GROMACS .gro file of C-alpha atoms in nm:
model
  254
    1MET     CA    1   6.194   3.617 -16.344
    2PRO     CA    2   6.013   3.431 -16.061
    3VAL     CA    3   5.677   3.288 -16.162
    4ILE     CA    4   5.393   3.190 -15.929
    5VAL     CA    5   5.096   2.995 -16.064
    6VAL     CA    6   4.784   2.969 -15.849
    7ASP     CA    7   4.554   2.682 -15.944
    8ASN     CA    8   4.206   2.727 -15.798
    9ALA     CA    9   4.118   2.355 -15.781
   10SER     CA   10   4.101   2.310 -16.158
   11PRO     CA   11   3.925   1.983 -16.254
   12ASP     CA   12   4.189   1.914 -16.521
   13ASP     CA   13   4.570   1.892 -16.547
   14THR     CA   14   4.636   2.267 -16.525
   15ALA     CA   15   4.889   2.232 -16.242
   16ALA     CA   16   5.082   1.959 -16.424
   17VAL     CA   17   5.087   2.162 -16.747
   18ALA     CA   18   5.219   2.465 -16.557
   19ARG     CA   19   5.497   2.262 -16.397
   20ALA     CA   20   5.595   2.112 -16.731
   21ALA     CA   21   5.602   2.453 -16.901
   22ARG     CA   22   5.793   2.628 -16.620
   23PRO     CA   23   5.969   2.373 -16.395
   24GLU     CA   24   6.116   2.655 -16.184
   25ALA     CA   25   5.774   2.809 -16.113
   26LEU     CA   26   5.606   2.789 -15.775
   27VAL     CA   27   5.271   2.618 -15.838
   28LEU     CA   28   5.018   2.665 -15.558
   29GLU     CA   29   4.725   2.423 -15.568
   30ASN     CA   30   4.425   2.538 -15.367
   31PRO     CA   31   4.212   2.255 -15.226
   32ALA     CA   32   3.897   2.438 -15.339
   33ASN     CA   33   3.806   2.718 -15.577
   34LEU     CA   34   3.850   3.018 -15.348
   35GLY     CA   35   3.748   3.277 -15.606
   36PHE     CA   36   3.952   3.515 -15.819
   37GLY     CA   37   4.059   3.763 -15.553
   38ALA     CA   38   4.142   3.500 -15.292
   39GLY     CA   39   4.348   3.311 -15.548
   40CYS     CA   40   4.545   3.626 -15.631
   41ASN     CA   41   4.603   3.690 -15.261
   42ARG     CA   42   4.750   3.341 -15.217
   43GLY     CA   43   5.001   3.422 -15.489
   44LEU     CA   44   5.081   3.765 -15.343
   45ASP     CA   45   5.155   3.602 -15.007
   46HIS     CA   46   5.450   3.420 -15.169
   47VAL     CA   47   5.600   3.713 -15.363
   48ALA     CA   48   5.955   3.798 -15.251
   49THR     CA   49   6.028   4.069 -15.512
   50GLU     CA   50   5.956   4.443 -15.499
   51PHE     CA   51   5.686   4.420 -15.766
   52ALA     CA   52   5.417   4.165 -15.839
   53LEU     CA   53   5.244   4.139 -16.176
   54LEU     CA   54   4.897   3.985 -16.159
   55VAL     CA   55   4.813   3.824 -16.494
   56ASN     CA   56   4.498   3.639 -16.599
   57PRO     CA   57   4.556   3.303 -16.771
   58ASP     CA   58   4.400   3.437 -17.092
   59CYS     CA   59   4.650   3.727 -17.118
   60ARG     CA   60   4.963   3.740 -17.335
   61LEU     CA   61   5.249   3.986 -17.284
   62GLY     CA   62   5.624   4.011 -17.331
   63ALA     CA   63   5.929   4.150 -17.156
   64THR     CA   64   5.882   4.494 -17.317
   65ALA     CA   65   5.539   4.537 -17.158
   66ILE     CA   66   5.667   4.426 -16.818
   67ALA     CA   67   5.960   4.668 -16.837
   68ALA     CA   68   5.723   4.954 -16.929
   69LEU     CA   69   5.499   4.880 -16.629
   70VAL     CA   70   5.795   4.868 -16.389
   71ALA     CA   71   5.938   5.192 -16.532
   72ALA     CA   72   5.602   5.366 -16.481
   73ALA     CA   73   5.580   5.238 -16.123
   74GLU     CA   74   5.932   5.355 -16.046
   75ALA     CA   75   5.862   5.698 -16.195
   76HIS     CA   76   5.543   5.734 -15.987
   77PRO     CA   77   5.597   5.555 -15.654
   78GLU     CA   78   5.288   5.727 -15.515
   79CYS     CA   79   5.072   5.510 -15.744
   80ARG     CA   80   4.984   5.179 -15.581
   81LEU     CA   81   4.850   5.018 -15.901
   82VAL     CA   82   4.982   5.034 -16.257
   83ALA     CA   83   4.783   4.896 -16.549
   84PRO     CA   84   4.877   4.834 -16.914
   85ARG     CA   85   4.694   4.907 -17.236
   86ILE     CA   86   4.466   4.609 -17.287
   87GLU     CA   87   4.410   4.481 -17.642
   88ASP     CA   88   4.166   4.218 -17.761
   89GLY     CA   89   4.268   3.898 -17.936
   90ALA     CA   90   4.297   4.084 -18.267
   91GLY     CA   91   4.524   4.353 -18.124
   92GLN     CA   92   4.259   4.626 -18.107
   93PRO     CA   93   4.272   4.852 -17.798
   94VAL     CA   94   4.004   4.804 -17.533
   95ARG     CA   95   3.875   5.078 -17.302
   96SER     CA   96   3.978   4.881 -16.995
   97TRP     CA   97   3.972   5.184 -16.762
   98ASP     CA   98   3.687   5.396 -16.634
   99VAL     CA   99   3.562   5.628 -16.364
  100ALA     CA  100   3.463   5.472 -16.031
  101GLN     CA  101   3.162   5.240 -16.040
  102PRO     CA  102   2.919   5.471 -15.848
  103ARG     CA  103   2.978   5.755 -16.096
  104ARG     CA  104   2.925   5.558 -16.416
  105PRO     CA  105   2.542   5.556 -16.424
  106ARG     CA  106   2.536   5.935 -16.382
  107LEU     CA  107   2.751   6.008 -16.687
  108ARG     CA  108   2.601   6.064 -17.029
  109ARG     CA  109   2.864   5.956 -17.276
  110ASP     CA  110   2.953   5.748 -17.574
  111ARG     CA  111   3.278   5.574 -17.484
  112ARG     CA  112   3.337   5.489 -17.849
  113ALA     CA  113   3.383   5.862 -17.916
  114GLU     CA  114   3.638   5.915 -17.639
  115PRO     CA  115   3.994   5.985 -17.762
  116TRP     CA  116   4.264   5.726 -17.697
  117PRO     CA  117   4.522   5.871 -17.453
  118GLU     CA  118   4.878   5.864 -17.583
  119GLY     CA  119   5.073   5.906 -17.259
  120ARG     CA  120   5.039   5.787 -16.901
  121PHE     CA  121   4.720   5.887 -16.725
  122CYS     CA  122   4.530   5.816 -16.405
  123ALA     CA  123   4.190   5.650 -16.383
  124ASP     CA  124   3.958   5.551 -16.101
  125PHE     CA  125   3.943   5.195 -16.232
  126ALA     CA  126   4.142   4.962 -16.456
  127SER     CA  127   4.073   4.600 -16.542
  128GLY     CA  128   4.213   4.336 -16.307
  129ALA     CA  129   4.319   4.123 -16.606
  130CYS     CA  130   4.673   4.258 -16.564
  131LEU     CA  131   4.795   4.483 -16.281
  132LEU     CA  132   5.133   4.569 -16.131
  133LEU     CA  133   5.164   4.646 -15.760
  134ARG     CA  134   5.409   4.647 -15.470
  135PRO     CA  135   5.305   4.367 -15.228
  136ALA     CA  136   5.485   4.540 -14.941
  137GLN     CA  137   5.227   4.821 -14.957
  138GLY     CA  138   4.966   4.577 -14.830
  139LEU     CA  139   4.717   4.611 -15.115
  140ARG     CA  140   4.506   4.294 -15.130
  141PHE     CA  141   4.179   4.179 -15.285
  142ASP     CA  142   3.870   4.165 -15.066
  143GLU     CA  143   3.801   3.791 -15.045
  144GLY     CA  144   3.433   3.854 -14.981
  145TYR     CA  145   3.393   3.869 -15.359
  146PHE     CA  146   3.409   3.534 -15.536
  147LEU     CA  147   3.399   3.674 -15.890
  148PHE     CA  148   3.353   4.021 -16.043
  149TYR     CA  149   3.389   4.366 -15.888
  150GLU     CA  150   3.696   4.257 -15.690
  151ASP     CA  151   3.910   4.469 -15.924
  152ASP     CA  152   3.674   4.765 -15.877
  153ASP     CA  153   3.715   4.720 -15.503
  154LEU     CA  154   4.094   4.693 -15.528
  155CYS     CA  155   4.111   5.014 -15.734
  156ALA     CA  156   3.889   5.189 -15.479
  157GLN     CA  157   4.133   5.083 -15.207
  158ALA     CA  158   4.426   5.217 -15.410
  159GLY     CA  159   4.258   5.551 -15.473
  160HIS     CA  160   4.349   5.561 -15.841
  161VAL     CA  161   4.534   5.361 -16.107
  162LEU     CA  162   4.818   5.473 -16.331
  163VAL     CA  163   4.768   5.346 -16.687
  164GLU     CA  164   5.079   5.301 -16.905
  165PRO     CA  165   4.979   5.271 -17.277
  166LEU     CA  166   5.335   5.168 -17.375
  167ALA     CA  167   5.275   4.838 -17.197
  168ARG     CA  168   5.054   4.636 -17.432
  169VAL     CA  169   4.880   4.319 -17.319
  170ARG     CA  170   4.659   4.089 -17.526
  171HIS     CA  171   4.354   3.968 -17.335
  172ALA     CA  172   4.130   3.709 -17.496
  173GLY     CA  173   3.847   3.791 -17.254
  174GLY     CA  174   3.633   3.510 -17.119
  175ALA     CA  175   3.870   3.240 -17.248
  176SER     CA  176   3.950   3.113 -16.897
  177SER     CA  177   3.623   2.920 -16.868
  178PRO     CA  178   3.405   2.715 -17.106
  179PRO     CA  179   3.117   2.903 -17.276
  180ASP     CA  180   2.846   2.665 -17.154
  181ALA     CA  181   2.510   2.731 -16.986
  182ALA     CA  182   2.637   2.649 -16.636
  183THR     CA  183   2.925   2.899 -16.671
  184ARG     CA  184   2.692   3.169 -16.802
  185TRP     CA  185   2.462   3.112 -16.503
  186ARG     CA  186   2.747   3.134 -16.251
  187LYS     CA  187   2.888   3.449 -16.409
  188ALA     CA  188   2.554   3.630 -16.421
  189ARG     CA  189   2.469   3.525 -16.066
  190HIS     CA  190   2.805   3.639 -15.927
  191MET     CA  191   2.788   3.964 -16.125
  192ALA     CA  192   2.455   4.050 -15.963
  193TRP     CA  193   2.569   3.953 -15.611
  194SER     CA  194   2.904   4.129 -15.634
  195ARG     CA  195   2.747   4.447 -15.773
  196LEU     CA  196   2.550   4.485 -15.450
  197ARG     CA  197   2.845   4.400 -15.226
  198TYR     CA  198   3.045   4.672 -15.399
  199ALA     CA  199   2.755   4.917 -15.362
  200SER     CA  200   2.738   4.835 -14.991
  201ARG     CA  201   3.110   4.905 -14.945
  202HIS     CA  202   3.166   5.195 -15.183
  203GLY     CA  203   2.829   5.315 -15.312
  204GLY     CA  204   2.643   5.461 -15.016
  205GLY     CA  205   2.640   5.185 -14.755
  206PRO     CA  206   2.418   4.882 -14.681
  207ALA     CA  207   2.088   5.073 -14.686
  208ALA     CA  208   2.161   5.224 -15.029
  209ALA     CA  209   2.274   4.884 -15.157
  210ARG     CA  210   1.953   4.724 -15.033
  211ARG     CA  211   1.745   4.985 -15.217
  212GLN     CA  212   1.951   4.920 -15.527
  213GLY     CA  213   1.898   4.546 -15.479
  214LEU     CA  214   1.519   4.587 -15.470
  215LEU     CA  215   1.535   4.789 -15.791
  216ARG     CA  216   1.757   4.522 -15.948
  217LEU     CA  217   1.497   4.260 -15.859
  218LEU     CA  218   1.237   4.452 -16.061
  219HIS     CA  219   1.492   4.503 -16.339
  220HIS     CA  220   1.580   4.134 -16.375
  221ALA     CA  221   1.221   4.014 -16.326
  222GLY     CA  222   1.089   4.253 -16.592
  223ARG     CA  223   1.358   4.158 -16.839
  224ALA     CA  224   1.308   3.787 -16.770
  225LEU     CA  225   0.935   3.821 -16.838
  226GLY     CA  226   1.005   4.002 -17.163
  227HIS     CA  227   1.257   3.742 -17.275
  228ALA     CA  228   1.016   3.461 -17.188
  229MET     CA  229   0.747   3.622 -17.405
  230THR     CA  230   0.988   3.660 -17.697
  231LEU     CA  231   1.138   3.311 -17.645
  232SER     CA  232   1.488   3.459 -17.599
  233ARG     CA  233   1.616   3.161 -17.402
  234GLY     CA  234   1.977   3.276 -17.362
  235LYS     CA  235   1.882   3.619 -17.231
  236LEU     CA  236   1.611   3.469 -17.009
  237TRP     CA  237   1.874   3.237 -16.855
  238THR     CA  238   2.106   3.531 -16.783
  239ASP     CA  239   1.837   3.743 -16.617
  240LEU     CA  240   1.712   3.453 -16.408
  241ALA     CA  241   2.069   3.406 -16.285
  242GLY     CA  242   2.091   3.779 -16.210
  243LEU     CA  243   1.763   3.752 -16.020
  244ALA     CA  244   1.903   3.461 -15.817
  245GLY     CA  245   2.221   3.651 -15.734
  246THR     CA  246   2.028   3.959 -15.627
  247LEU     CA  247   1.797   3.753 -15.405
  248ALA     CA  248   2.100   3.579 -15.252
  249TRP     CA  249   2.262   3.910 -15.158
  250LEU     CA  250   1.939   4.053 -15.015
  251ALA     CA  251   1.901   3.734 -14.807
  252GLY     CA  252   2.253   3.779 -14.668
  253ARG     CA  253   2.400   3.471 -14.837
  254ARG     CA  254   2.763   3.457 -14.954
   0.00000   0.00000   0.00000
C-alpha cells in the first residue's frame, strides 16, 4: 500500500523517523509549516491510486478499517467523503460527526443522549482526523485556513459525508503537538480566526461574519475579565488568544 508522509517543517527528526519506519514511503518535506489543509493537499497532489486516506499522525488503524472504508466508498460512489467511527485512546466511541456548523447553535440537544448508529449513515460533518476520498474528484482543502475548520469547509464542499461505523480508528486527540502554553495560545487564536473565515464562506457571508466577530469580541473580552477576577490563568490565556484571533480576522490579517 503506497504511503505518503507530509512533514510540515517539523523542528525534530520526524522525516528521518518516517523514512526509517517505511523506507518505501514518499516523504515530502515542506520548507515551512503550511498549515493542516495545505499539508494534506501536498500529499493529495502525489496520490496515484483511486482512493486516498488522510490520516492524522495521532491516529491508529489497521487493514480491516481501511477495507471497510473502501467498501463503503465503492458501494456509494456518489459520496465524495467517507469517514470511520472514531474512538478515543481507550477505545470508547467519539461523536466525531455533526450537523453543519451554522446549524449547531440553533439546536437544543444533549449529544450524550443521542443513540449510536449501527449502520452506515450520512452527516453534514465528520472529523478530518481520518477521511477517505477520491483525489480525481478534485476535492481539496481550502488553504486559507491554517488550522481548524478546514475539515468543516471540506465537508461543506462535499455536500455530505458517509460514515462507516465498521471502520474503527483510534484517535489520541491533541497528541500531535506539545501541551504547552505557546501551543494552547496558537490553537485558541487559530480557532477564533478560522471560525470567522468559515462563517464568511458558509454562514451568511462577510457581513454576517463581521457581526459575529464583533459579538465574539464581547464574548472573549467578558470571559477574560471574569477569569482575571477569579485568577483562572489558564482560561484567561485561552480567551485572550481567542480575542487576538478575532481581532486579527476583523482587521483582515491572515
